[in-house]
Amino acid sequence: MAFSTGTHLEQATGDRPDAEVEVYREETASVGRVQPRALRPWAAPWPAEPRKPQALAAWERPRAWWVAVSAGSYQRTRTWHGDDDRLIGALQGTEVPHSSQVFGVLSGVEWRGGWSLAAGVECAAGRYDFRHRDRWRTRHDSLVQHVVTFNSMVVGNFMDTVSTVEETNRSVAGVNRYTSVYIPVEVAWHRGWRRWHYGIRLGAGVEFSAMRSGNTLETGLEGERSVDLAVAGRRTAVQLTGGPALDFGYALTERLGLWATPSWSTTLLSLRPTDGSPYATREQIGLRVRLAYTLRPKP
């Protein structure tokens, strides 16, 4: 029997399972004796491992791990909510669209099918102008004692309450500053063309925000008035936010890539406060730039 790797001849000396077989190998010109293993026809063959679909195999074999630093600028608008409609309307009147700057770090994994999963943390700092015209009335009550005398004799003595109303009308202006920490989880899908990459991204995460300094409004029987945050107390909020984005990237080197991500996001659910006190939801649109470094690329 001829093979591409050489020619040999086998001669069986018997039908027994433990029969000796003489093997002649032309390429070595030597004779050897081997003891073949007895066949067991009752034994089931070893099951072949089923081949997995290509899509599932791509998910199970990550192509690369990467880390990135990011920076962005967003235009943000806020909408106030709460139980006190009059106070909410006054707070909404103080809101103006403003910008915020974001810095963060991300880490993710990429699969062969173009899918990737990332998580990280981003810190944002923003400021906006606060302007409000305070109008309220303050009532002052005072007791006035009246004494009626005749010569040196007191004829009558009675008390009277005198009320005066003071009206205040003032304009308050200041700068409000706040910070927020955002913990996102993002799913993306990309395609490549030469050094360029493009795709879509969808993210959601928890955002913790707090006012650092500035002014806010409080309401009372006389109306709404501006108060300093140092007196009123810092207002904090915890919200679930998210939204879609587009990705455009360029491979600077084999491991280093520069990405630009225009995105839009909004508040999906407010987690705190839940007692009816005022809180603001946000909507923002802007651009994030990140520099990504591939840790373990795989062919």
PDB file of C-alpha atoms in Angstrom:
ATOM      1  CA  MET A   1       0.000   0.000   0.000  1.00  0.00           C
ATOM      2  CA  ALA A   2       1.488   3.323  -1.048  1.00  0.00           C
ATOM      3  CA  PHE A   3       1.270   6.718   0.853  1.00  0.00           C
ATOM      4  CA  SER A   4       2.702  10.055   0.106  1.00  0.00           C
ATOM      5  CA  THR A   5       4.906   9.855   3.203  1.00  0.00           C
ATOM      6  CA  GLY A   6       6.527   6.529   2.261  1.00  0.00           C
ATOM      7  CA  THR A   7       5.835   2.920   1.318  1.00  0.00           C
ATOM      8  CA  HIS A   8       5.424  -0.028   3.698  1.00  0.00           C
ATOM      9  CA  LEU A   9       4.112  -3.542   3.625  1.00  0.00           C
ATOM     10  CA  GLU A  10       2.186  -5.277   6.402  1.00  0.00           C
ATOM     11  CA  GLN A  11       1.872  -9.094   6.732  1.00  0.00           C
ATOM     12  CA  ALA A  12      -0.440 -10.630   9.307  1.00  0.00           C
ATOM     13  CA  THR A  13       0.616 -14.000  10.705  1.00  0.00           C
ATOM     14  CA  GLY A  14      -2.761 -14.929  12.103  1.00  0.00           C
ATOM     15  CA  ASP A  15      -6.296 -13.937  12.823  1.00  0.00           C
ATOM     16  CA  ARG A  16      -5.788 -13.725  16.566  1.00  0.00           C
ATOM     17  CA  PRO A  17      -6.097 -10.258  18.204  1.00  0.00           C
ATOM     18  CA  ASP A  18      -2.640 -10.603  19.703  1.00  0.00           C
ATOM     19  CA  ALA A  19      -1.025 -11.668  16.426  1.00  0.00           C
ATOM     20  CA  GLU A  20       2.400 -10.380  15.636  1.00  0.00           C
ATOM     21  CA  VAL A  21       2.797  -8.192  12.589  1.00  0.00           C
ATOM     22  CA  GLU A  22       5.951  -7.785  10.616  1.00  0.00           C
ATOM     23  CA  VAL A  23       6.441  -4.294   9.261  1.00  0.00           C
ATOM     24  CA  TYR A  24       8.876  -3.564   6.465  1.00  0.00           C
ATOM     25  CA  ARG A  25       9.706   0.091   5.930  1.00  0.00           C
ATOM     26  CA  GLU A  26      11.381   0.852   2.673  1.00  0.00           C
ATOM     27  CA  GLU A  27      12.614   4.214   3.756  1.00  0.00           C
ATOM     28  CA  THR A  28      14.614   2.796   6.699  1.00  0.00           C
ATOM     29  CA  ALA A  29      15.333  -0.663   5.276  1.00  0.00           C
ATOM     30  CA  SER A  30      14.747  -2.242   8.687  1.00  0.00           C
ATOM     31  CA  VAL A  31      12.337  -4.757  10.159  1.00  0.00           C
ATOM     32  CA  GLY A  32      10.530  -4.255  13.418  1.00  0.00           C
ATOM     33  CA  ARG A  33       7.899  -6.066  15.453  1.00  0.00           C
ATOM     34  CA  VAL A  34       4.946  -4.307  17.004  1.00  0.00           C
ATOM     35  CA  GLN A  35       2.169  -5.624  19.209  1.00  0.00           C
ATOM     36  CA  PRO A  36      -1.145  -4.129  17.997  1.00  0.00           C
ATOM     37  CA  ARG A  37      -3.874  -3.412  20.536  1.00  0.00           C
ATOM     38  CA  ALA A  38      -6.793  -5.799  20.462  1.00  0.00           C
ATOM     39  CA  LEU A  39      -9.912  -4.262  19.026  1.00  0.00           C
ATOM     40  CA  ARG A  40     -13.035  -4.221  21.185  1.00  0.00           C
ATOM     41  CA  PRO A  41     -16.036  -4.069  18.920  1.00  0.00           C
ATOM     42  CA  TRP A  42     -18.400  -3.701  21.857  1.00  0.00           C
ATOM     43  CA  ALA A  43     -16.826  -0.389  22.969  1.00  0.00           C
ATOM     44  CA  ALA A  44     -18.585   2.752  21.803  1.00  0.00           C
ATOM     45  CA  PRO A  45     -16.439   5.208  19.799  1.00  0.00           C
ATOM     46  CA  TRP A  46     -15.295   8.397  21.509  1.00  0.00           C
ATOM     47  CA  PRO A  47     -17.902  11.078  20.821  1.00  0.00           C
ATOM     48  CA  ALA A  48     -16.683  13.836  18.589  1.00  0.00           C
ATOM     49  CA  GLU A  49     -16.869  17.322  20.078  1.00  0.00           C
ATOM     50  CA  PRO A  50     -19.638  19.279  18.334  1.00  0.00           C
ATOM     51  CA  ARG A  51     -18.515  22.366  16.508  1.00  0.00           C
ATOM     52  CA  LYS A  52     -19.922  25.546  17.930  1.00  0.00           C
ATOM     53  CA  PRO A  53     -21.494  28.200  15.755  1.00  0.00           C
ATOM     54  CA  GLN A  54     -19.094  30.878  14.640  1.00  0.00           C
ATOM     55  CA  ALA A  55     -21.069  33.645  16.348  1.00  0.00           C
ATOM     56  CA  LEU A  56     -20.938  31.891  19.725  1.00  0.00           C
ATOM     57  CA  ALA A  57     -17.269  31.063  19.307  1.00  0.00           C
ATOM     58  CA  ALA A  58     -16.538  34.725  18.608  1.00  0.00           C
ATOM     59  CA  TRP A  59     -18.200  35.727  21.873  1.00  0.00           C
ATOM     60  CA  GLU A  60     -16.200  33.133  23.814  1.00  0.00           C
ATOM     61  CA  ARG A  61     -12.819  34.224  22.476  1.00  0.00           C
ATOM     62  CA  PRO A  62     -12.103  37.871  23.270  1.00  0.00           C
ATOM     63  CA  ARG A  63      -9.994  39.516  20.628  1.00  0.00           C
ATOM     64  CA  ALA A  64      -8.462  42.226  22.787  1.00  0.00           C
ATOM     65  CA  TRP A  65      -8.551  44.016  26.143  1.00  0.00           C
ATOM     66  CA  TRP A  66      -8.100  47.774  26.266  1.00  0.00           C
ATOM     67  CA  VAL A  67      -7.994  50.782  28.591  1.00  0.00           C
ATOM     68  CA  ALA A  68      -8.677  54.417  27.733  1.00  0.00           C
ATOM     69  CA  VAL A  69      -8.686  57.924  29.137  1.00  0.00           C
ATOM     70  CA  SER A  70     -11.450  60.255  28.023  1.00  0.00           C
ATOM     71  CA  ALA A  71     -12.419  63.918  28.091  1.00  0.00           C
ATOM     72  CA  GLY A  72     -15.569  65.605  26.858  1.00  0.00           C
ATOM     73  CA  SER A  73     -17.713  68.686  26.834  1.00  0.00           C
ATOM     74  CA  TYR A  74     -21.525  68.627  26.984  1.00  0.00           C
ATOM     75  CA  GLN A  75     -24.333  71.147  26.726  1.00  0.00           C
ATOM     76  CA  ARG A  76     -26.738  70.397  29.556  1.00  0.00           C
ATOM     77  CA  THR A  77     -30.272  71.452  30.420  1.00  0.00           C
ATOM     78  CA  ARG A  78     -32.088  70.576  33.629  1.00  0.00           C
ATOM     79  CA  THR A  79     -35.759  70.124  34.513  1.00  0.00           C
ATOM     80  CA  TRP A  80     -37.004  70.377  38.087  1.00  0.00           C
ATOM     81  CA  HIS A  81     -39.533  68.044  39.716  1.00  0.00           C
ATOM     82  CA  GLY A  82     -41.185  67.847  43.129  1.00  0.00           C
ATOM     83  CA  ASP A  83     -44.410  68.125  45.113  1.00  0.00           C
ATOM     84  CA  ASP A  84     -44.446  71.912  45.585  1.00  0.00           C
ATOM     85  CA  ASP A  85     -45.572  73.223  42.198  1.00  0.00           C
ATOM     86  CA  ARG A  86     -44.968  76.863  43.095  1.00  0.00           C
ATOM     87  CA  LEU A  87     -41.411  76.215  44.228  1.00  0.00           C
ATOM     88  CA  ILE A  88     -40.714  73.982  41.219  1.00  0.00           C
ATOM     89  CA  GLY A  89     -41.880  76.727  38.862  1.00  0.00           C
ATOM     90  CA  ALA A  90     -39.613  79.240  40.590  1.00  0.00           C
ATOM     91  CA  LEU A  91     -36.606  76.902  40.430  1.00  0.00           C
ATOM     92  CA  GLN A  92     -37.242  76.197  36.762  1.00  0.00           C
ATOM     93  CA  GLY A  93     -37.194  79.916  36.102  1.00  0.00           C
ATOM     94  CA  THR A  94     -33.624  80.093  37.408  1.00  0.00           C
ATOM     95  CA  GLU A  95     -32.334  77.379  35.045  1.00  0.00           C
ATOM     96  CA  VAL A  96     -30.329  78.230  31.930  1.00  0.00           C
ATOM     97  CA  PRO A  97     -28.550  75.846  29.506  1.00  0.00           C
ATOM     98  CA  HIS A  98     -24.905  75.482  30.459  1.00  0.00           C
ATOM     99  CA  SER A  99     -21.818  73.438  29.648  1.00  0.00           C
ATOM    100  CA  SER A 100     -20.041  70.806  31.722  1.00  0.00           C
ATOM    101  CA  GLN A 101     -16.603  69.226  31.333  1.00  0.00           C
ATOM    102  CA  VAL A 102     -16.129  65.489  31.842  1.00  0.00           C
ATOM    103  CA  PHE A 103     -12.967  63.444  32.494  1.00  0.00           C
ATOM    104  CA  GLY A 104     -12.828  59.701  32.988  1.00  0.00           C
ATOM    105  CA  VAL A 105     -11.222  56.300  32.488  1.00  0.00           C
ATOM    106  CA  LEU A 106     -12.688  53.282  30.707  1.00  0.00           C
ATOM    107  CA  SER A 107     -11.743  49.638  30.326  1.00  0.00           C
ATOM    108  CA  GLY A 108     -13.267  47.076  28.009  1.00  0.00           C
ATOM    109  CA  VAL A 109     -13.056  43.871  26.024  1.00  0.00           C
ATOM    110  CA  GLU A 110     -13.588  43.375  22.300  1.00  0.00           C
ATOM    111  CA  TRP A 111     -14.769  40.257  20.447  1.00  0.00           C
ATOM    112  CA  ARG A 112     -14.134  39.165  16.890  1.00  0.00           C
ATOM    113  CA  GLY A 113     -17.647  39.924  15.735  1.00  0.00           C
ATOM    114  CA  GLY A 114     -17.122  43.657  16.285  1.00  0.00           C
ATOM    115  CA  TRP A 115     -18.907  43.749  19.644  1.00  0.00           C
ATOM    116  CA  SER A 116     -17.331  45.267  22.730  1.00  0.00           C
ATOM    117  CA  LEU A 117     -18.267  45.837  26.367  1.00  0.00           C
ATOM    118  CA  ALA A 118     -16.825  48.624  28.516  1.00  0.00           C
ATOM    119  CA  ALA A 119     -17.183  50.086  32.015  1.00  0.00           C
ATOM    120  CA  GLY A 120     -15.526  52.919  33.874  1.00  0.00           C
ATOM    121  CA  VAL A 121     -15.997  56.087  35.861  1.00  0.00           C
ATOM    122  CA  GLU A 122     -16.389  59.724  34.755  1.00  0.00           C
ATOM    123  CA  CYS A 123     -16.277  62.918  36.802  1.00  0.00           C
ATOM    124  CA  ALA A 124     -18.025  66.089  35.619  1.00  0.00           C
ATOM    125  CA  ALA A 125     -17.829  69.665  36.831  1.00  0.00           C
ATOM    126  CA  GLY A 126     -20.266  72.367  35.786  1.00  0.00           C
ATOM    127  CA  ARG A 127     -21.303  75.908  36.587  1.00  0.00           C
ATOM    128  CA  TYR A 128     -24.171  78.134  35.569  1.00  0.00           C
ATOM    129  CA  ASP A 129     -25.494  81.589  36.408  1.00  0.00           C
ATOM    130  CA  PHE A 130     -28.221  81.939  39.025  1.00  0.00           C
ATOM    131  CA  ARG A 131     -30.581  84.886  38.757  1.00  0.00           C
ATOM    132  CA  HIS A 132     -33.841  85.417  40.575  1.00  0.00           C
ATOM    133  CA  ARG A 133     -35.964  88.355  41.650  1.00  0.00           C
ATOM    134  CA  ASP A 134     -37.157  87.808  45.199  1.00  0.00           C
ATOM    135  CA  ARG A 135     -40.564  89.220  46.053  1.00  0.00           C
ATOM    136  CA  TRP A 136     -42.150  88.598  49.402  1.00  0.00           C
ATOM    137  CA  ARG A 137     -44.011  90.370  52.141  1.00  0.00           C
ATOM    138  CA  THR A 138     -43.083  90.282  55.794  1.00  0.00           C
ATOM    139  CA  ARG A 139     -45.646  91.072  58.477  1.00  0.00           C
ATOM    140  CA  HIS A 140     -44.493  92.535  61.794  1.00  0.00           C
ATOM    141  CA  ASP A 141     -46.858  92.606  64.789  1.00  0.00           C
ATOM    142  CA  SER A 142     -46.191  94.814  67.799  1.00  0.00           C
ATOM    143  CA  LEU A 143     -48.080  95.462  71.018  1.00  0.00           C
ATOM    144  CA  VAL A 144     -48.890  99.088  71.974  1.00  0.00           C
ATOM    145  CA  GLN A 145     -50.023  99.895  75.482  1.00  0.00           C
ATOM    146  CA  HIS A 146     -52.600 102.684  75.988  1.00  0.00           C
ATOM    147  CA  VAL A 147     -53.062 104.304  79.438  1.00  0.00           C
ATOM    148  CA  VAL A 148     -55.895 106.754  80.186  1.00  0.00           C
ATOM    149  CA  THR A 149     -55.307 108.966  83.224  1.00  0.00           C
ATOM    150  CA  PHE A 150     -57.230 111.758  84.958  1.00  0.00           C
ATOM    151  CA  ASN A 151     -54.879 113.937  86.927  1.00  0.00           C
ATOM    152  CA  SER A 152     -52.867 111.342  88.755  1.00  0.00           C
ATOM    153  CA  MET A 153     -55.480 108.616  88.640  1.00  0.00           C
ATOM    154  CA  VAL A 154     -55.387 105.880  86.007  1.00  0.00           C
ATOM    155  CA  VAL A 155     -58.779 105.620  84.445  1.00  0.00           C
ATOM    156  CA  GLY A 156     -58.053 102.919  81.854  1.00  0.00           C
ATOM    157  CA  ASN A 157     -55.302 100.652  80.581  1.00  0.00           C
ATOM    158  CA  PHE A 158     -55.525  98.491  77.515  1.00  0.00           C
ATOM    159  CA  MET A 159     -53.255  96.833  74.900  1.00  0.00           C
ATOM    160  CA  ASP A 160     -53.525  97.127  71.156  1.00  0.00           C
ATOM    161  CA  THR A 161     -51.824  95.114  68.397  1.00  0.00           C
ATOM    162  CA  VAL A 162     -50.377  97.088  65.517  1.00  0.00           C
ATOM    163  CA  SER A 163     -49.432  95.212  62.326  1.00  0.00           C
ATOM    164  CA  THR A 164     -47.075  96.499  59.654  1.00  0.00           C
ATOM    165  CA  VAL A 165     -46.324  94.831  56.299  1.00  0.00           C
ATOM    166  CA  GLU A 166     -42.875  95.161  54.775  1.00  0.00           C
ATOM    167  CA  GLU A 167     -42.550  94.346  51.082  1.00  0.00           C
ATOM    168  CA  THR A 168     -39.156  93.183  49.753  1.00  0.00           C
ATOM    169  CA  ASN A 169     -38.214  93.268  46.108  1.00  0.00           C
ATOM    170  CA  ARG A 170     -34.608  92.421  45.304  1.00  0.00           C
ATOM    171  CA  SER A 171     -32.595  90.854  42.508  1.00  0.00           C
ATOM    172  CA  VAL A 172     -30.171  88.062  43.400  1.00  0.00           C
ATOM    173  CA  ALA A 173     -27.365  86.941  41.059  1.00  0.00           C
ATOM    174  CA  GLY A 174     -24.676  84.353  41.613  1.00  0.00           C
ATOM    175  CA  VAL A 175     -22.815  81.381  40.174  1.00  0.00           C
ATOM    176  CA  ASN A 176     -23.852  77.841  41.039  1.00  0.00           C
ATOM    177  CA  ARG A 177     -21.248  75.062  40.932  1.00  0.00           C
ATOM    178  CA  TYR A 178     -21.859  71.332  41.045  1.00  0.00           C
ATOM    179  CA  THR A 179     -19.994  68.052  40.552  1.00  0.00           C
ATOM    180  CA  SER A 180     -21.171  64.618  39.464  1.00  0.00           C
ATOM    181  CA  VAL A 181     -19.718  61.114  39.308  1.00  0.00           C
ATOM    182  CA  TYR A 182     -20.993  58.817  36.564  1.00  0.00           C
ATOM    183  CA  ILE A 183     -20.420  55.031  36.469  1.00  0.00           C
ATOM    184  CA  PRO A 184     -21.351  53.803  32.962  1.00  0.00           C
ATOM    185  CA  VAL A 185     -21.651  50.399  31.316  1.00  0.00           C
ATOM    186  CA  GLU A 186     -21.515  50.586  27.500  1.00  0.00           C
ATOM    187  CA  VAL A 187     -22.117  48.123  24.676  1.00  0.00           C
ATOM    188  CA  ALA A 188     -20.715  48.959  21.233  1.00  0.00           C
ATOM    189  CA  TRP A 189     -20.481  47.489  17.733  1.00  0.00           C
ATOM    190  CA  HIS A 190     -17.754  48.538  15.291  1.00  0.00           C
ATOM    191  CA  ARG A 191     -16.573  47.953  11.754  1.00  0.00           C
ATOM    192  CA  GLY A 192     -13.172  48.790  10.282  1.00  0.00           C
ATOM    193  CA  TRP A 193     -11.909  50.186   6.995  1.00  0.00           C
ATOM    194  CA  ARG A 194      -8.125  50.407   6.757  1.00  0.00           C
ATOM    195  CA  ARG A 195      -7.073  52.502   9.740  1.00  0.00           C
ATOM    196  CA  TRP A 196     -10.573  53.886  10.318  1.00  0.00           C
ATOM    197  CA  HIS A 197     -13.271  52.436  12.560  1.00  0.00           C
ATOM    198  CA  TYR A 198     -16.917  53.374  12.940  1.00  0.00           C
ATOM    199  CA  GLY A 199     -19.887  52.073  14.887  1.00  0.00           C
ATOM    200  CA  ILE A 200     -22.640  52.700  17.397  1.00  0.00           C
ATOM    201  CA  ARG A 201     -22.652  52.683  21.188  1.00  0.00           C
ATOM    202  CA  LEU A 202     -25.363  52.371  23.840  1.00  0.00           C
ATOM    203  CA  GLY A 203     -24.665  53.147  27.480  1.00  0.00           C
ATOM    204  CA  ALA A 204     -26.411  53.421  30.835  1.00  0.00           C
ATOM    205  CA  GLY A 205     -25.184  54.064  34.340  1.00  0.00           C
ATOM    206  CA  VAL A 206     -25.711  55.589  37.767  1.00  0.00           C
ATOM    207  CA  GLU A 207     -24.937  59.261  38.314  1.00  0.00           C
ATOM    208  CA  PHE A 208     -24.293  60.884  41.711  1.00  0.00           C
ATOM    209  CA  SER A 209     -24.526  64.688  41.668  1.00  0.00           C
ATOM    210  CA  ALA A 210     -24.245  67.361  44.345  1.00  0.00           C
ATOM    211  CA  MET A 211     -24.333  71.160  44.449  1.00  0.00           C
ATOM    212  CA  ARG A 212     -21.051  72.555  45.782  1.00  0.00           C
ATOM    213  CA  SER A 213     -21.779  76.270  46.120  1.00  0.00           C
ATOM    214  CA  GLY A 214     -24.205  78.927  45.001  1.00  0.00           C
ATOM    215  CA  ASN A 215     -27.833  79.759  45.707  1.00  0.00           C
ATOM    216  CA  THR A 216     -31.153  78.010  45.744  1.00  0.00           C
ATOM    217  CA  LEU A 217     -34.759  78.867  46.540  1.00  0.00           C
ATOM    218  CA  GLU A 218     -36.914  78.223  49.564  1.00  0.00           C
ATOM    219  CA  THR A 219     -40.624  78.797  49.867  1.00  0.00           C
ATOM    220  CA  GLY A 220     -42.754  80.060  52.712  1.00  0.00           C
ATOM    221  CA  LEU A 221     -46.030  81.787  53.449  1.00  0.00           C
ATOM    222  CA  GLU A 222     -44.605  85.069  52.167  1.00  0.00           C
ATOM    223  CA  GLY A 223     -43.233  83.607  48.877  1.00  0.00           C
ATOM    224  CA  GLU A 224     -39.991  82.265  47.423  1.00  0.00           C
ATOM    225  CA  ARG A 225     -36.667  83.710  48.436  1.00  0.00           C
ATOM    226  CA  SER A 226     -33.045  83.047  47.539  1.00  0.00           C
ATOM    227  CA  VAL A 227     -30.837  81.431  50.156  1.00  0.00           C
ATOM    228  CA  ASP A 228     -27.198  80.421  50.163  1.00  0.00           C
ATOM    229  CA  LEU A 229     -26.443  76.713  49.936  1.00  0.00           C
ATOM    230  CA  ALA A 230     -24.331  76.990  53.054  1.00  0.00           C
ATOM    231  CA  VAL A 231     -27.552  77.826  54.918  1.00  0.00           C
ATOM    232  CA  ALA A 232     -30.031  75.666  53.008  1.00  0.00           C
ATOM    233  CA  GLY A 233     -27.761  72.603  52.852  1.00  0.00           C
ATOM    234  CA  ARG A 234     -26.254  70.789  49.879  1.00  0.00           C
ATOM    235  CA  ARG A 235     -28.734  69.165  47.525  1.00  0.00           C
ATOM    236  CA  THR A 236     -27.756  65.740  46.214  1.00  0.00           C
ATOM    237  CA  ALA A 237     -29.370  63.384  43.711  1.00  0.00           C
ATOM    238  CA  VAL A 238     -28.839  59.819  42.458  1.00  0.00           C
ATOM    239  CA  GLN A 239     -30.191  59.010  38.997  1.00  0.00           C
ATOM    240  CA  LEU A 240     -30.083  56.315  36.340  1.00  0.00           C
ATOM    241  CA  THR A 241     -29.094  57.885  33.014  1.00  0.00           C
ATOM    242  CA  GLY A 242     -28.271  56.630  29.538  1.00  0.00           C
ATOM    243  CA  GLY A 243     -28.504  57.119  25.806  1.00  0.00           C
ATOM    244  CA  PRO A 244     -27.055  56.303  22.352  1.00  0.00           C
ATOM    245  CA  ALA A 245     -23.843  57.497  20.726  1.00  0.00           C
ATOM    246  CA  LEU A 246     -21.800  57.208  17.535  1.00  0.00           C
ATOM    247  CA  ASP A 247     -18.151  56.092  17.427  1.00  0.00           C
ATOM    248  CA  PHE A 248     -15.464  57.204  14.980  1.00  0.00           C
ATOM    249  CA  GLY A 249     -11.924  55.965  15.506  1.00  0.00           C
ATOM    250  CA  TYR A 250      -8.496  56.099  13.894  1.00  0.00           C
ATOM    251  CA  ALA A 251      -5.666  53.634  14.571  1.00  0.00           C
ATOM    252  CA  LEU A 252      -2.551  55.673  15.338  1.00  0.00           C
ATOM    253  CA  THR A 253      -0.479  52.515  15.834  1.00  0.00           C
ATOM    254  CA  GLU A 254      -1.185  48.809  16.224  1.00  0.00           C
ATOM    255  CA  ARG A 255      -2.109  49.317  19.886  1.00  0.00           C
ATOM    256  CA  LEU A 256      -3.041  53.002  20.145  1.00  0.00           C
ATOM    257  CA  GLY A 257      -6.319  54.441  18.853  1.00  0.00           C
ATOM    258  CA  LEU A 258      -8.044  57.829  18.966  1.00  0.00           C
ATOM    259  CA  TRP A 259     -11.856  57.911  19.179  1.00  0.00           C
ATOM    260  CA  ALA A 260     -14.479  60.653  18.896  1.00  0.00           C
ATOM    261  CA  THR A 261     -17.962  59.926  20.267  1.00  0.00           C
ATOM    262  CA  PRO A 262     -20.855  62.367  19.775  1.00  0.00           C
ATOM    263  CA  SER A 263     -23.611  61.334  22.179  1.00  0.00           C
ATOM    264  CA  TRP A 264     -26.960  62.224  23.685  1.00  0.00           C
ATOM    265  CA  SER A 265     -28.202  61.099  27.080  1.00  0.00           C
ATOM    266  CA  THR A 266     -31.000  61.800  29.511  1.00  0.00           C
ATOM    267  CA  THR A 267     -32.258  60.799  32.946  1.00  0.00           C
ATOM    268  CA  LEU A 268     -34.101  57.477  32.819  1.00  0.00           C
ATOM    269  CA  LEU A 269     -35.053  57.135  36.493  1.00  0.00           C
ATOM    270  CA  SER A 270     -34.557  59.188  39.640  1.00  0.00           C
ATOM    271  CA  LEU A 271     -33.381  57.068  42.576  1.00  0.00           C
ATOM    272  CA  ARG A 272     -33.023  59.805  45.194  1.00  0.00           C
ATOM    273  CA  PRO A 273     -34.636  61.874  46.641  1.00  0.00           C
ATOM    274  CA  THR A 274     -37.972  60.080  46.941  1.00  0.00           C
ATOM    275  CA  ASP A 275     -39.707  62.206  49.606  1.00  0.00           C
ATOM    276  CA  GLY A 276     -41.131  64.810  47.215  1.00  0.00           C
ATOM    277  CA  SER A 277     -38.378  67.379  47.769  1.00  0.00           C
ATOM    278  CA  PRO A 278     -37.148  69.235  44.668  1.00  0.00           C
ATOM    279  CA  TYR A 279     -34.706  67.504  42.339  1.00  0.00           C
ATOM    280  CA  ALA A 280     -33.518  68.172  38.790  1.00  0.00           C
ATOM    281  CA  THR A 281     -33.235  65.724  35.892  1.00  0.00           C
ATOM    282  CA  ARG A 282     -30.801  66.467  33.111  1.00  0.00           C
ATOM    283  CA  GLU A 283     -30.510  66.127  29.346  1.00  0.00           C
ATOM    284  CA  GLN A 284     -27.200  66.633  27.581  1.00  0.00           C
ATOM    285  CA  ILE A 285     -25.615  66.446  24.154  1.00  0.00           C
ATOM    286  CA  GLY A 286     -21.937  66.749  23.366  1.00  0.00           C
ATOM    287  CA  LEU A 287     -18.676  65.151  22.272  1.00  0.00           C
ATOM    288  CA  ARG A 288     -16.332  62.798  24.094  1.00  0.00           C
ATOM    289  CA  VAL A 289     -12.765  62.066  22.934  1.00  0.00           C
ATOM    290  CA  ARG A 290     -10.829  59.088  24.236  1.00  0.00           C
ATOM    291  CA  LEU A 291      -7.355  57.664  23.731  1.00  0.00           C
ATOM    292  CA  ALA A 292      -7.409  53.857  23.925  1.00  0.00           C
ATOM    293  CA  TYR A 293      -4.513  51.446  24.380  1.00  0.00           C
ATOM    294  CA  THR A 294      -4.854  47.749  23.538  1.00  0.00           C
ATOM    295  CA  LEU A 295      -3.377  45.505  26.233  1.00  0.00           C
ATOM    296  CA  ARG A 296      -3.594  42.015  24.722  1.00  0.00           C
ATOM    297  CA  PRO A 297      -4.344  41.939  21.006  1.00  0.00           C
ATOM    298  CA  LYS A 298      -5.085  38.541  19.496  1.00  0.00           C
ATOM    299  CA  PRO A 299      -4.946  37.636  15.805  1.00  0.00           C
TER     300      PRO A 299
END
